[in-house]
Short mmCIF file of C-alpha atoms and ligand atoms in Angstrom, two decimals:
data_model
loop_
_atom_site.label_atom_id
_atom_site.label_comp_id
_atom_site.label_asym_id
_atom_site.label_seq_id
_atom_site.Cartn_x
_atom_site.Cartn_y
_atom_site.Cartn_z
CA MET A 683 -122.68 30.28 -92.91
CA ASN A 684 -121.59 33.89 -93.10
CA GLN A 685 -118.26 35.16 -91.88
CA ALA A 686 -119.41 36.77 -88.67
CA VAL A 687 -121.16 33.63 -87.46
CA GLN A 688 -118.14 31.55 -88.47
CA LYS A 689 -115.85 33.84 -86.60
CA HIS A 690 -117.95 33.62 -83.48
CA SER A 691 -118.49 29.89 -83.60
CA GLY A 692 -114.77 29.48 -84.19
CA ASN A 693 -114.20 31.52 -81.07
CA SER A 694 -116.98 30.08 -78.99
CA ALA A 695 -114.53 29.23 -76.20
CA ASN A 696 -113.64 32.89 -76.07
CA LEU A 697 -117.32 33.93 -76.08
CA ASP A 698 -118.11 31.44 -73.32
CA SER A 699 -115.34 32.78 -71.15
CA MET A 700 -116.37 36.41 -71.68
CA LEU A 701 -120.09 35.89 -71.16
CA PRO A 702 -120.19 36.08 -67.33
CA GLN A 703 -117.91 39.12 -67.45
CA TRP A 704 -120.15 40.89 -69.96
CA ARG A 705 -123.27 40.07 -67.91
CA GLN A 706 -121.62 41.65 -64.89
CA TRP A 707 -120.52 44.77 -66.78
CA ASP A 708 -123.96 45.08 -68.38
CA THR A 709 -125.44 45.22 -64.87
CA ASP A 710 -122.69 47.45 -63.46
CA HIS A 711 -122.35 50.00 -66.23
CA VAL A 712 -125.16 49.93 -68.79
CA TRP A 713 -128.47 51.74 -68.43
CA HIS A 714 -130.94 50.46 -71.04
CA PRO A 715 -133.71 52.60 -72.57
CA PHE A 716 -137.32 51.98 -71.54
CA THR A 717 -136.12 49.12 -69.34
CA PRO A 718 -136.94 48.40 -65.69
CA MET A 719 -133.33 47.73 -64.74
CA THR A 720 -133.90 45.74 -61.53
CA ALA A 721 -136.09 43.18 -63.29
CA TYR A 722 -133.80 43.24 -66.33
CA ALA A 723 -130.77 42.20 -64.30
CA ARG A 724 -132.60 39.07 -63.10
CA GLU A 725 -133.66 37.91 -66.56
CA SER A 726 -130.45 37.38 -68.58
CA PRO A 727 -131.80 38.95 -71.77
CA PRO A 728 -130.29 37.74 -75.03
CA MET A 729 -126.86 39.18 -75.71
CA ILE A 730 -126.89 39.49 -79.48
CA VAL A 731 -123.53 38.94 -81.13
CA SER A 732 -124.59 38.63 -84.77
CA GLY A 733 -127.47 38.66 -87.19
CA GLU A 734 -128.12 37.08 -90.54
CA GLY A 735 -131.22 37.26 -92.69
CA PHE A 736 -134.08 37.84 -90.26
CA TYR A 737 -132.39 35.97 -87.41
CA LEU A 738 -130.32 37.12 -84.46
CA GLN A 739 -127.80 34.98 -82.65
CA ASP A 740 -126.89 35.35 -79.00
CA ALA A 741 -123.60 34.76 -77.22
CA ALA A 742 -124.73 31.28 -76.16
CA GLY A 743 -125.27 30.35 -79.83
CA LYS A 744 -129.09 30.43 -79.71
CA ARG A 745 -130.88 31.77 -82.78
CA TYR A 746 -133.96 34.00 -82.66
CA LEU A 747 -136.31 35.19 -85.35
CA ASP A 748 -136.66 38.97 -85.00
CA GLY A 749 -140.40 39.61 -84.77
CA ILE A 750 -140.14 43.36 -84.16
CA SER A 751 -137.61 44.38 -86.83
CA ALA A 752 -135.16 45.76 -84.25
CA LEU A 753 -137.88 47.92 -82.72
CA TRP A 754 -139.58 48.78 -86.00
CA CYS A 755 -136.61 49.89 -88.07
CA ASN A 756 -135.11 46.89 -89.86
CA VAL A 757 -136.24 46.55 -93.47
CA HIS A 758 -134.24 43.91 -95.38
CA GLY A 759 -132.78 41.81 -92.56
CA TYR A 760 -129.24 41.60 -91.18
CA GLN A 761 -125.94 41.44 -93.06
CA VAL A 762 -127.61 42.35 -96.31
CA PRO A 763 -124.78 42.26 -98.88
CA GLN A 764 -125.91 45.37 -100.79
CA LEU A 765 -126.29 47.43 -97.61
CA ASP A 766 -123.01 46.23 -96.14
CA ALA A 767 -121.29 47.09 -99.43
CA ALA A 768 -122.78 50.60 -99.51
CA ILE A 769 -121.24 51.34 -96.12
CA VAL A 770 -117.87 49.82 -96.98
CA ASP A 771 -117.80 51.79 -100.22
CA GLN A 772 -118.61 55.06 -98.45
CA LEU A 773 -116.10 54.23 -95.73
CA GLY A 774 -113.42 54.09 -98.43
CA LYS A 775 -114.14 57.78 -99.10
CA ILE A 776 -115.17 59.41 -95.83
CA ALA A 777 -117.30 58.41 -92.84
CA HIS A 778 -118.43 61.83 -91.74
CA THR A 779 -117.76 65.53 -91.98
CA THR A 780 -119.82 68.51 -90.96
CA PHE A 781 -123.02 69.39 -92.82
CA LEU A 782 -123.24 72.88 -91.30
CA GLY A 783 -122.69 75.07 -94.30
CA GLY A 784 -121.06 72.15 -96.19
CA THR A 785 -122.38 69.22 -98.18
CA SER A 786 -121.63 65.74 -99.55
CA PRO A 787 -122.80 63.58 -102.47
CA ALA A 788 -124.49 60.81 -100.44
CA ALA A 789 -126.61 63.29 -98.48
CA ILE A 790 -127.51 65.23 -101.65
CA GLU A 791 -128.55 62.11 -103.53
CA LEU A 792 -130.64 60.89 -100.62
CA ALA A 793 -132.42 64.26 -100.33
CA HIS A 794 -133.18 64.04 -104.06
CA GLU A 795 -134.56 60.49 -103.68
CA LEU A 796 -136.71 61.49 -100.69
CA ALA A 797 -138.07 64.52 -102.54
CA GLN A 798 -138.98 62.24 -105.47
CA ARG A 799 -140.68 59.64 -103.31
CA THR A 800 -142.53 61.73 -100.74
CA PRO A 801 -145.90 63.01 -101.96
CA GLY A 802 -146.64 66.41 -103.50
CA ASP A 803 -144.17 69.23 -103.14
CA LEU A 804 -142.42 67.90 -100.05
CA ASN A 805 -139.12 68.87 -101.63
CA HIS A 806 -136.76 70.08 -98.90
CA VAL A 807 -134.98 67.75 -96.50
CA PHE A 808 -133.63 68.71 -93.08
CA TYR A 809 -131.54 65.87 -91.65
CA SER A 810 -131.09 64.81 -88.05
CA ASP A 811 -130.41 61.56 -86.19
CA ALA A 812 -133.56 60.14 -84.56
CA GLY A 813 -137.33 60.20 -84.76
CA ALA A 814 -137.51 62.54 -81.79
CA THR A 815 -135.09 65.00 -83.36
CA ALA A 816 -136.99 64.90 -86.66
CA VAL A 817 -140.16 65.84 -84.76
CA GLU A 818 -138.35 68.44 -82.65
CA ALA A 819 -137.11 70.12 -85.84
CA ALA A 820 -140.64 69.98 -87.30
CA LEU A 821 -142.10 71.79 -84.27
CA LYS A 822 -139.51 74.57 -84.41
CA ILE A 823 -139.86 74.87 -88.18
CA ALA A 824 -143.64 75.28 -87.79
CA VAL A 825 -143.29 78.02 -85.17
CA GLN A 826 -140.61 79.90 -87.08
CA TYR A 827 -142.56 79.51 -90.31
CA HIS A 828 -145.45 81.49 -88.83
CA VAL A 829 -143.09 84.23 -87.62
CA GLN A 830 -141.53 84.58 -91.06
CA LYS A 831 -144.36 83.74 -93.48
CA LYS A 832 -145.47 86.25 -96.09
CA PRO A 833 -147.23 88.62 -96.34
CA ARG A 834 -147.24 89.05 -92.55
CA GLY A 835 -145.71 86.95 -89.78
CA GLU A 836 -147.35 86.11 -86.45
CA LYS A 837 -146.60 84.31 -83.21
CA ARG A 838 -148.30 80.91 -82.94
CA THR A 839 -147.13 78.38 -80.37
CA THR A 840 -150.04 76.01 -79.69
CA PHE A 841 -149.98 72.50 -81.14
CA ILE A 842 -152.88 70.11 -81.56
CA ARG A 843 -152.16 66.46 -80.81
CA LEU A 844 -154.16 63.24 -80.57
CA ASP A 845 -154.96 61.39 -77.38
CA GLY A 846 -152.36 58.63 -76.86
CA ALA A 847 -149.92 60.27 -79.28
CA TYR A 848 -146.24 59.37 -79.17
CA HIS A 849 -143.59 61.36 -81.00
CA GLY A 850 -140.35 60.59 -79.14
CA ASP A 851 -138.66 61.43 -75.87
CA THR A 852 -137.09 64.87 -76.15
CA LEU A 853 -139.07 67.57 -74.34
CA GLY A 854 -140.72 69.08 -77.41
CA SER A 855 -141.73 65.65 -78.64
CA VAL A 856 -142.95 64.73 -75.16
CA SER A 857 -145.05 67.92 -75.07
CA ILE A 858 -147.02 66.81 -78.11
CA GLY A 859 -147.19 63.20 -76.89
CA ARG A 860 -149.77 61.86 -74.52
CA ILE A 861 -148.84 58.60 -72.88
CA ASP A 862 -149.14 59.26 -69.16
CA ALA A 863 -146.75 56.58 -67.92
CA PHE A 864 -143.94 58.03 -70.04
CA HIS A 865 -144.69 61.68 -69.50
CA GLN A 866 -146.03 62.35 -66.01
CA PRO A 867 -142.83 63.41 -64.18
CA PHE A 868 -142.21 66.10 -66.78
CA ASP A 869 -145.64 67.73 -66.74
CA ASP A 870 -144.36 71.10 -65.56
CA LEU A 871 -141.73 71.30 -68.28
CA LEU A 872 -144.05 70.78 -71.22
CA PHE A 873 -145.53 73.45 -73.48
CA LYS A 874 -149.18 73.99 -74.17
CA THR A 875 -151.07 71.65 -76.45
CA ILE A 876 -154.68 70.90 -77.28
CA THR A 877 -155.71 67.24 -77.29
CA VAL A 878 -158.36 65.80 -79.58
CA PRO A 879 -159.74 62.27 -79.18
CA SER A 880 -158.25 59.46 -81.17
CA PRO A 881 -160.65 57.86 -83.73
CA VAL A 882 -160.34 54.28 -82.50
CA LEU A 883 -163.14 51.93 -81.52
CA TYR A 884 -162.08 49.32 -78.96
CA ARG A 885 -162.93 51.10 -75.72
CA ILE A 886 -165.62 53.60 -76.60
CA PRO A 887 -166.50 55.94 -73.72
CA GLU A 888 -169.81 55.27 -72.02
CA GLY A 889 -172.84 56.84 -73.64
CA HIS A 890 -171.46 56.41 -77.16
CA ASN A 891 -171.90 53.81 -79.86
CA GLU A 892 -169.37 53.44 -82.67
CA GLN A 893 -171.01 55.96 -84.96
CA SER A 894 -171.66 58.59 -82.30
CA TRP A 895 -168.08 58.24 -81.03
CA ILE A 896 -166.61 58.79 -84.48
CA ASN A 897 -168.93 61.77 -84.96
CA HIS A 898 -167.69 63.08 -81.63
CA CYS A 899 -164.05 62.69 -82.74
CA TYR A 900 -164.72 64.71 -85.88
CA ASP A 901 -166.82 67.32 -84.06
CA SER A 902 -164.12 67.84 -81.42
CA VAL A 903 -161.64 68.75 -84.13
CA LYS A 904 -164.12 71.14 -85.73
CA GLN A 905 -164.78 72.82 -82.38
CA VAL A 906 -161.07 73.18 -81.59
CA PHE A 907 -160.45 74.83 -84.93
CA ALA A 908 -163.45 77.14 -84.61
CA LYS A 909 -162.20 78.32 -81.22
CA HIS A 910 -158.39 78.20 -81.37
CA SER A 911 -157.37 78.34 -85.01
CA ASP A 912 -155.66 81.73 -84.67
CA GLU A 913 -153.19 80.46 -82.04
CA VAL A 914 -152.42 77.05 -83.52
CA ALA A 915 -148.95 76.50 -85.02
CA ALA A 916 -149.61 73.01 -86.38
CA PHE A 917 -151.64 69.83 -86.11
CA VAL A 918 -149.42 66.83 -85.40
CA ILE A 919 -150.48 63.29 -86.26
CA GLU A 920 -149.16 59.75 -86.64
CA PRO A 921 -150.94 58.96 -89.93
CA LEU A 922 -153.25 55.89 -89.95
CA VAL A 923 -151.67 54.09 -86.99
CA GLN A 924 -150.63 55.28 -83.51
CA GLY A 925 -147.80 52.87 -82.82
CA ALA A 926 -146.70 53.34 -79.21
CA ALA A 927 -150.31 53.77 -78.07
CA GLY A 928 -150.68 50.04 -78.79
CA ILE A 929 -150.91 49.84 -82.60
CA GLN A 930 -154.13 51.84 -82.62
CA VAL A 931 -155.50 51.94 -86.15
CA HIS A 932 -157.59 55.00 -87.01
CA THR A 933 -160.93 54.68 -88.74
CA PRO A 934 -160.56 55.29 -92.51
CA PHE A 935 -160.50 58.83 -93.91
CA TYR A 936 -159.76 60.54 -90.59
CA LEU A 937 -156.37 61.62 -91.98
CA GLU A 938 -158.05 62.98 -95.11
CA PHE A 939 -160.52 64.88 -92.92
CA ILE A 940 -157.66 66.38 -90.87
CA ARG A 941 -155.89 67.46 -94.05
CA GLU A 942 -159.05 69.16 -95.33
CA ILE A 943 -159.78 71.06 -92.14
CA THR A 944 -156.17 72.13 -91.56
CA LYS A 945 -156.06 73.40 -95.13
CA GLU A 946 -159.33 75.26 -94.65
CA TYR A 947 -157.90 77.09 -91.63
CA GLY A 948 -154.40 77.52 -93.10
CA ILE A 949 -152.74 75.44 -90.40
CA PRO A 950 -149.69 73.28 -91.21
CA LEU A 951 -150.10 69.52 -90.87
CA ILE A 952 -147.12 67.63 -89.46
CA ALA A 953 -147.22 63.92 -90.35
CA ASP A 954 -144.99 61.86 -88.08
CA GLU A 955 -144.20 58.91 -90.35
CA VAL A 956 -141.33 57.74 -88.13
CA ALA A 957 -143.11 54.45 -87.38
CA VAL A 958 -145.47 54.04 -90.35
CA GLY A 959 -143.04 55.23 -93.04
CA PHE A 960 -140.98 53.06 -95.39
CA GLY A 961 -143.59 50.51 -96.27
CA LYS A 962 -145.04 49.25 -93.00
CA THR A 963 -148.66 50.09 -93.83
CA GLY A 964 -148.43 48.83 -97.42
CA THR A 965 -147.42 52.03 -99.22
CA LEU A 966 -144.00 53.65 -98.95
CA PHE A 967 -145.59 56.40 -96.85
CA ALA A 968 -148.87 56.03 -94.95
CA CYS A 969 -150.13 59.45 -96.12
CA GLU A 970 -150.36 58.12 -99.69
CA GLN A 971 -153.28 55.88 -98.75
CA GLU A 972 -155.59 58.84 -98.27
CA GLU A 973 -153.82 60.95 -100.89
CA VAL A 974 -152.70 63.39 -98.25
CA VAL A 975 -149.77 65.76 -98.70
CA PRO A 976 -148.74 67.09 -95.28
CA ASP A 977 -146.80 70.34 -94.93
CA ILE A 978 -144.08 68.66 -92.92
CA MET A 979 -143.21 64.94 -92.84
CA CYS A 980 -140.96 63.33 -90.21
CA LEU A 981 -138.99 60.23 -91.16
CA ALA A 982 -136.59 58.00 -89.21
CA LYS A 983 -136.76 54.32 -88.09
CA GLY A 984 -136.81 52.49 -91.47
CA ILE A 985 -134.94 55.18 -93.38
CA THR A 986 -131.54 53.39 -93.32
CA GLY A 987 -133.02 49.90 -93.50
CA GLY A 988 -132.30 49.72 -89.76
CA TYR A 989 -128.54 50.06 -90.12
CA LEU A 990 -127.54 53.48 -88.80
CA PRO A 991 -129.17 56.43 -87.02
CA LEU A 992 -130.61 58.96 -89.45
CA ALA A 993 -133.77 61.06 -89.66
CA ALA A 994 -135.29 63.56 -92.04
CA THR A 995 -137.82 66.35 -91.68
CA VAL A 996 -139.18 67.02 -95.16
CA VAL A 997 -141.06 70.26 -95.88
CA THR A 998 -143.04 71.77 -98.75
CA ASP A 999 -141.93 74.61 -101.01
CA GLU A 1000 -144.24 76.98 -99.10
CA ILE A 1001 -142.75 76.19 -95.66
CA TYR A 1002 -139.20 76.29 -97.01
CA SER A 1003 -139.70 79.63 -98.75
CA ALA A 1004 -140.29 81.35 -95.41
CA PHE A 1005 -136.68 80.58 -94.47
CA LEU A 1006 -135.11 82.08 -97.59
CA GLY A 1007 -133.46 85.50 -97.68
CA GLU A 1008 -130.11 87.21 -97.12
CA SER A 1009 -128.43 86.37 -93.81
CA GLU A 1010 -129.02 89.85 -92.40
CA GLU A 1011 -132.78 89.29 -92.78
CA GLY A 1012 -132.47 86.71 -89.97
CA ARG A 1013 -134.59 84.01 -91.61
CA THR A 1014 -132.09 81.19 -90.97
CA PHE A 1015 -133.20 78.03 -89.17
CA PHE A 1016 -130.70 78.05 -86.29
CA HIS A 1017 -130.92 74.37 -85.47
CA GLY A 1018 -128.79 71.28 -86.09
CA HIS A 1019 -126.68 68.47 -84.74
CA THR A 1020 -123.00 67.60 -85.04
CA TYR A 1021 -123.66 64.37 -86.95
CA THR A 1022 -126.32 65.79 -89.26
CA GLY A 1023 -126.15 64.36 -92.78
CA ASN A 1024 -123.78 61.54 -91.79
CA ALA A 1025 -122.37 60.12 -95.02
CA LEU A 1026 -122.37 56.46 -93.96
CA ALA A 1027 -126.01 56.68 -92.90
CA CYS A 1028 -127.03 58.46 -96.10
CA ALA A 1029 -125.15 55.92 -98.24
CA VAL A 1030 -126.86 52.93 -96.63
CA SER A 1031 -130.21 54.72 -96.81
CA LEU A 1032 -129.82 55.14 -100.58
CA ALA A 1033 -128.92 51.47 -100.92
CA SER A 1034 -131.97 50.48 -98.87
CA LEU A 1035 -134.33 52.52 -101.07
CA LYS A 1036 -132.81 50.93 -104.15
CA LEU A 1037 -133.31 47.47 -102.69
CA ILE A 1038 -136.95 48.23 -101.85
CA ASP A 1039 -137.42 48.84 -105.59
CA GLU A 1040 -135.27 46.01 -106.92
CA ASN A 1041 -136.79 43.37 -104.66
CA ASN A 1042 -140.37 44.68 -105.06
CA VAL A 1043 -140.56 44.83 -101.30
CA LEU A 1044 -143.91 46.65 -101.31
CA ASP A 1045 -145.43 43.64 -103.11
CA ASN A 1046 -144.02 41.49 -100.33
CA VAL A 1047 -145.70 43.74 -97.76
CA ALA A 1048 -149.05 43.11 -99.46
CA ALA A 1049 -148.46 39.35 -99.48
CA ILE A 1050 -147.28 38.99 -95.89
CA SER A 1051 -149.91 41.43 -94.59
CA SER A 1052 -152.77 39.32 -95.95
CA HIS A 1053 -151.07 36.17 -94.71
CA LEU A 1054 -150.71 37.75 -91.26
CA GLN A 1055 -154.38 38.61 -91.32
CA GLU A 1056 -155.34 34.99 -92.06
CA ARG A 1057 -153.09 33.67 -89.34
CA LEU A 1058 -154.37 36.22 -86.79
CA ASP A 1059 -157.93 35.02 -87.47
CA GLU A 1060 -156.91 31.75 -85.80
CA ILE A 1061 -156.59 33.43 -82.40
CA SER A 1062 -159.41 35.96 -82.56
CA ASP A 1063 -161.63 33.57 -80.57
CA PHE A 1064 -159.10 33.05 -77.77
CA PRO A 1065 -160.78 34.19 -74.53
CA GLU A 1066 -157.76 36.33 -73.60
CA VAL A 1067 -157.49 38.10 -76.97
CA GLY A 1068 -159.48 41.30 -76.55
CA GLU A 1069 -158.77 42.91 -79.90
CA ILE A 1070 -156.44 42.32 -82.83
CA ARG A 1071 -155.41 45.46 -84.67
CA GLN A 1072 -153.50 45.38 -87.94
CA LYS A 1073 -152.40 47.69 -90.70
CA GLY A 1074 -149.88 46.18 -93.09
CA VAL A 1075 -147.12 44.53 -91.06
CA MET A 1076 -148.04 46.49 -87.92
CA VAL A 1077 -149.92 44.20 -85.54
CA GLY A 1078 -151.17 44.68 -81.99
CA ILE A 1079 -152.78 41.79 -80.09
CA GLU A 1080 -154.41 43.20 -76.96
CA LEU A 1081 -154.64 40.65 -74.15
CA VAL A 1082 -157.38 41.12 -71.55
CA ALA A 1083 -158.44 39.43 -68.32
CA ASP A 1084 -162.12 39.56 -69.31
CA LYS A 1085 -162.99 39.65 -72.99
CA GLU A 1086 -166.66 40.53 -72.49
CA ASN A 1087 -165.95 43.60 -70.36
CA LYS A 1088 -162.57 44.40 -71.96
CA THR A 1089 -161.03 44.35 -68.48
CA PRO A 1090 -157.23 44.68 -68.54
CA TYR A 1091 -154.98 42.32 -66.62
CA ASP A 1092 -153.48 43.50 -63.34
CA PRO A 1093 -150.37 45.41 -64.55
CA ALA A 1094 -148.30 43.74 -61.79
CA LEU A 1095 -148.69 40.44 -63.68
CA ARG A 1096 -146.77 41.93 -66.65
CA ILE A 1097 -148.68 39.56 -68.94
CA GLY A 1098 -147.28 41.15 -72.11
CA HIS A 1099 -143.78 40.72 -70.79
CA GLN A 1100 -144.46 37.09 -69.80
CA VAL A 1101 -145.57 36.36 -73.36
CA THR A 1102 -142.33 37.92 -74.60
CA LEU A 1103 -140.33 35.55 -72.37
CA ALA A 1104 -142.38 32.55 -73.50
CA ALA A 1105 -141.83 33.52 -77.16
CA ARG A 1106 -138.12 33.92 -76.53
CA LYS A 1107 -137.95 30.32 -75.27
CA ARG A 1108 -139.41 29.37 -78.65
CA GLY A 1109 -136.74 31.30 -80.51
CA VAL A 1110 -138.67 34.45 -81.36
CA ILE A 1111 -138.04 38.00 -80.19
CA VAL A 1112 -141.02 40.28 -79.67
CA ARG A 1113 -141.56 43.26 -77.37
CA PRO A 1114 -144.96 44.24 -76.01
CA LEU A 1115 -146.53 47.60 -75.29
CA GLY A 1116 -148.06 46.85 -71.90
CA ASP A 1117 -150.39 43.92 -72.55
CA VAL A 1118 -150.47 44.51 -76.29
CA ILE A 1119 -148.28 41.96 -78.05
CA VAL A 1120 -146.69 43.72 -80.98
CA LEU A 1121 -145.69 41.94 -84.16
CA MET A 1122 -143.71 44.14 -86.52
CA PRO A 1123 -141.84 41.90 -88.95
CA ALA A 1124 -139.37 43.52 -91.32
CA ILE A 1125 -141.26 44.35 -94.52
CA ALA A 1126 -138.98 42.10 -96.60
CA MET A 1127 -139.53 39.02 -94.40
CA PRO A 1128 -140.61 35.95 -96.41
CA VAL A 1129 -143.95 34.32 -95.68
CA GLU A 1130 -142.37 31.16 -94.18
CA GLN A 1131 -140.87 33.21 -91.39
CA ILE A 1132 -144.17 35.01 -90.82
CA ASP A 1133 -145.57 31.55 -90.04
CA GLU A 1134 -142.70 30.81 -87.70
CA LEU A 1135 -143.38 34.12 -85.91
CA CYS A 1136 -147.11 33.47 -85.59
CA ASP A 1137 -146.66 29.86 -84.41
CA ALA A 1138 -144.28 30.88 -81.62
CA VAL A 1139 -146.28 33.89 -80.47
CA PHE A 1140 -149.65 32.10 -80.51
CA GLU A 1141 -148.17 29.24 -78.46
CA ALA A 1142 -146.61 31.73 -76.07
CA ILE A 1143 -149.98 33.44 -75.55
CA GLU A 1144 -151.62 30.07 -74.87
CA GLU A 1145 -148.90 29.08 -72.41
CA VAL A 1146 -149.01 32.33 -70.43
CA CYS A 1147 -152.75 32.97 -70.43
CA ALA A 1148 -154.07 29.41 -70.03
C1 LIG B 1704 -140.25 55.70 -82.46
C2 LIG B 1704 -141.04 56.91 -82.77
C3 LIG B 1704 -140.50 58.19 -82.60
C4 LIG B 1704 -139.14 58.42 -81.98
O1 LIG B 1704 -138.11 57.93 -82.76
P1 LIG B 1704 -136.65 57.75 -82.09
O2 LIG B 1704 -135.76 57.43 -83.23
O3 LIG B 1704 -136.80 56.61 -81.12
O4 LIG B 1704 -136.34 59.03 -81.42
C5 LIG B 1704 -141.25 59.28 -83.00
N1 LIG B 1704 -142.48 59.11 -83.52
C6 LIG B 1704 -143.04 57.91 -83.69
C7 LIG B 1704 -144.39 57.81 -84.30
C8 LIG B 1704 -142.35 56.75 -83.30
O5 LIG B 1704 -142.91 55.55 -83.42
#
């Protein structure tokens, strides 16, 4: 047993006595993200006091397997000795100081590692603190790049996005996102974008078959470029998989096609690897699978192994060069955050990258991905399982009221949420996207725990949908 668990079990009387108080304060004072707070208050969600390996433990002493890697960011599990040590070691030097005009070894070394590992000449790292801020920086970099590029600058402010895109919750990121339920109240605040259809096959619009729909997706992009290419600042994409849209997996070679056409028209490609990055699709970065080098790559979630908030916007030599010059030339990127380049976060990020190598974690991704695929086959015939989508460790199980007609459940039933509660009873934490049950195990999770995850979730689906 590790120290933290020991400490808590030793103090369980104390925990027991505080629990009702904490519940009350949680209701009185805490506003949770993406959480319907009235329903939340009724449901006594797990109050996590510690974690070890791939398990979480709540204040009542119940253990849960984490099936969503702490919302898609945990890599090696909890209380990983090497990661804990990296933070303690850095803490013995300094936790944080400003990165505006200053620098520090941990942040420098991490930038060097990222430049080595990202494809092509993505060589220049701009740090921030979250996926949304990494994307926000990317958008502003793209616009300012066009103003300052050589031989002649120009004003370009239109972005192309995919249907169902999600890039975070700040207003710039919301502008290039397209999930109505999240975005509707802010419509009037958002800047102009052009939407192209997403190359996915489950619900093909009437009048199309699979092939004609894919042709339509490609043709739409060609038409948009033919008509609008001189106003477009960048094309923004979640490479291979659109996570928040419900783990929507693109048809193969779409990303490659987008890279070719953006190159042809001289338009920067922004790859938002916040969800897919750091191994989840099988390669360290999803872009590698179609040998694509974007002009700007956004990284966050898995970057610190899930330990601390950190993000990076990585750009090519060409993009970066537009920002070089003497200060009076006014080419500076006037953008940043107080905690940019946080030393603790950079130190743990370096340790996480090292551990990905040392433990051959990408080999583990291959092994658990194919095991997941075999296990998922078991439920593909369930009448309530409409579609199973998978890329690497990213899994979406879409539950439907009528399989034949792909009819969704009445949203008021909150079927996805009910499955989450049923899985929780069985000691597994998952979180759905609507009625899509998402499995997103940490990429270092051993195969035995993948089985435990599947067993609990499959039983939960049977219980709720039967
Ligand atoms: C989660 C996510 C974001 C936002 O990241 P935050 O750290 O939550 O701001 C952006 N893009 C994609 C693709 C994501 O999945």
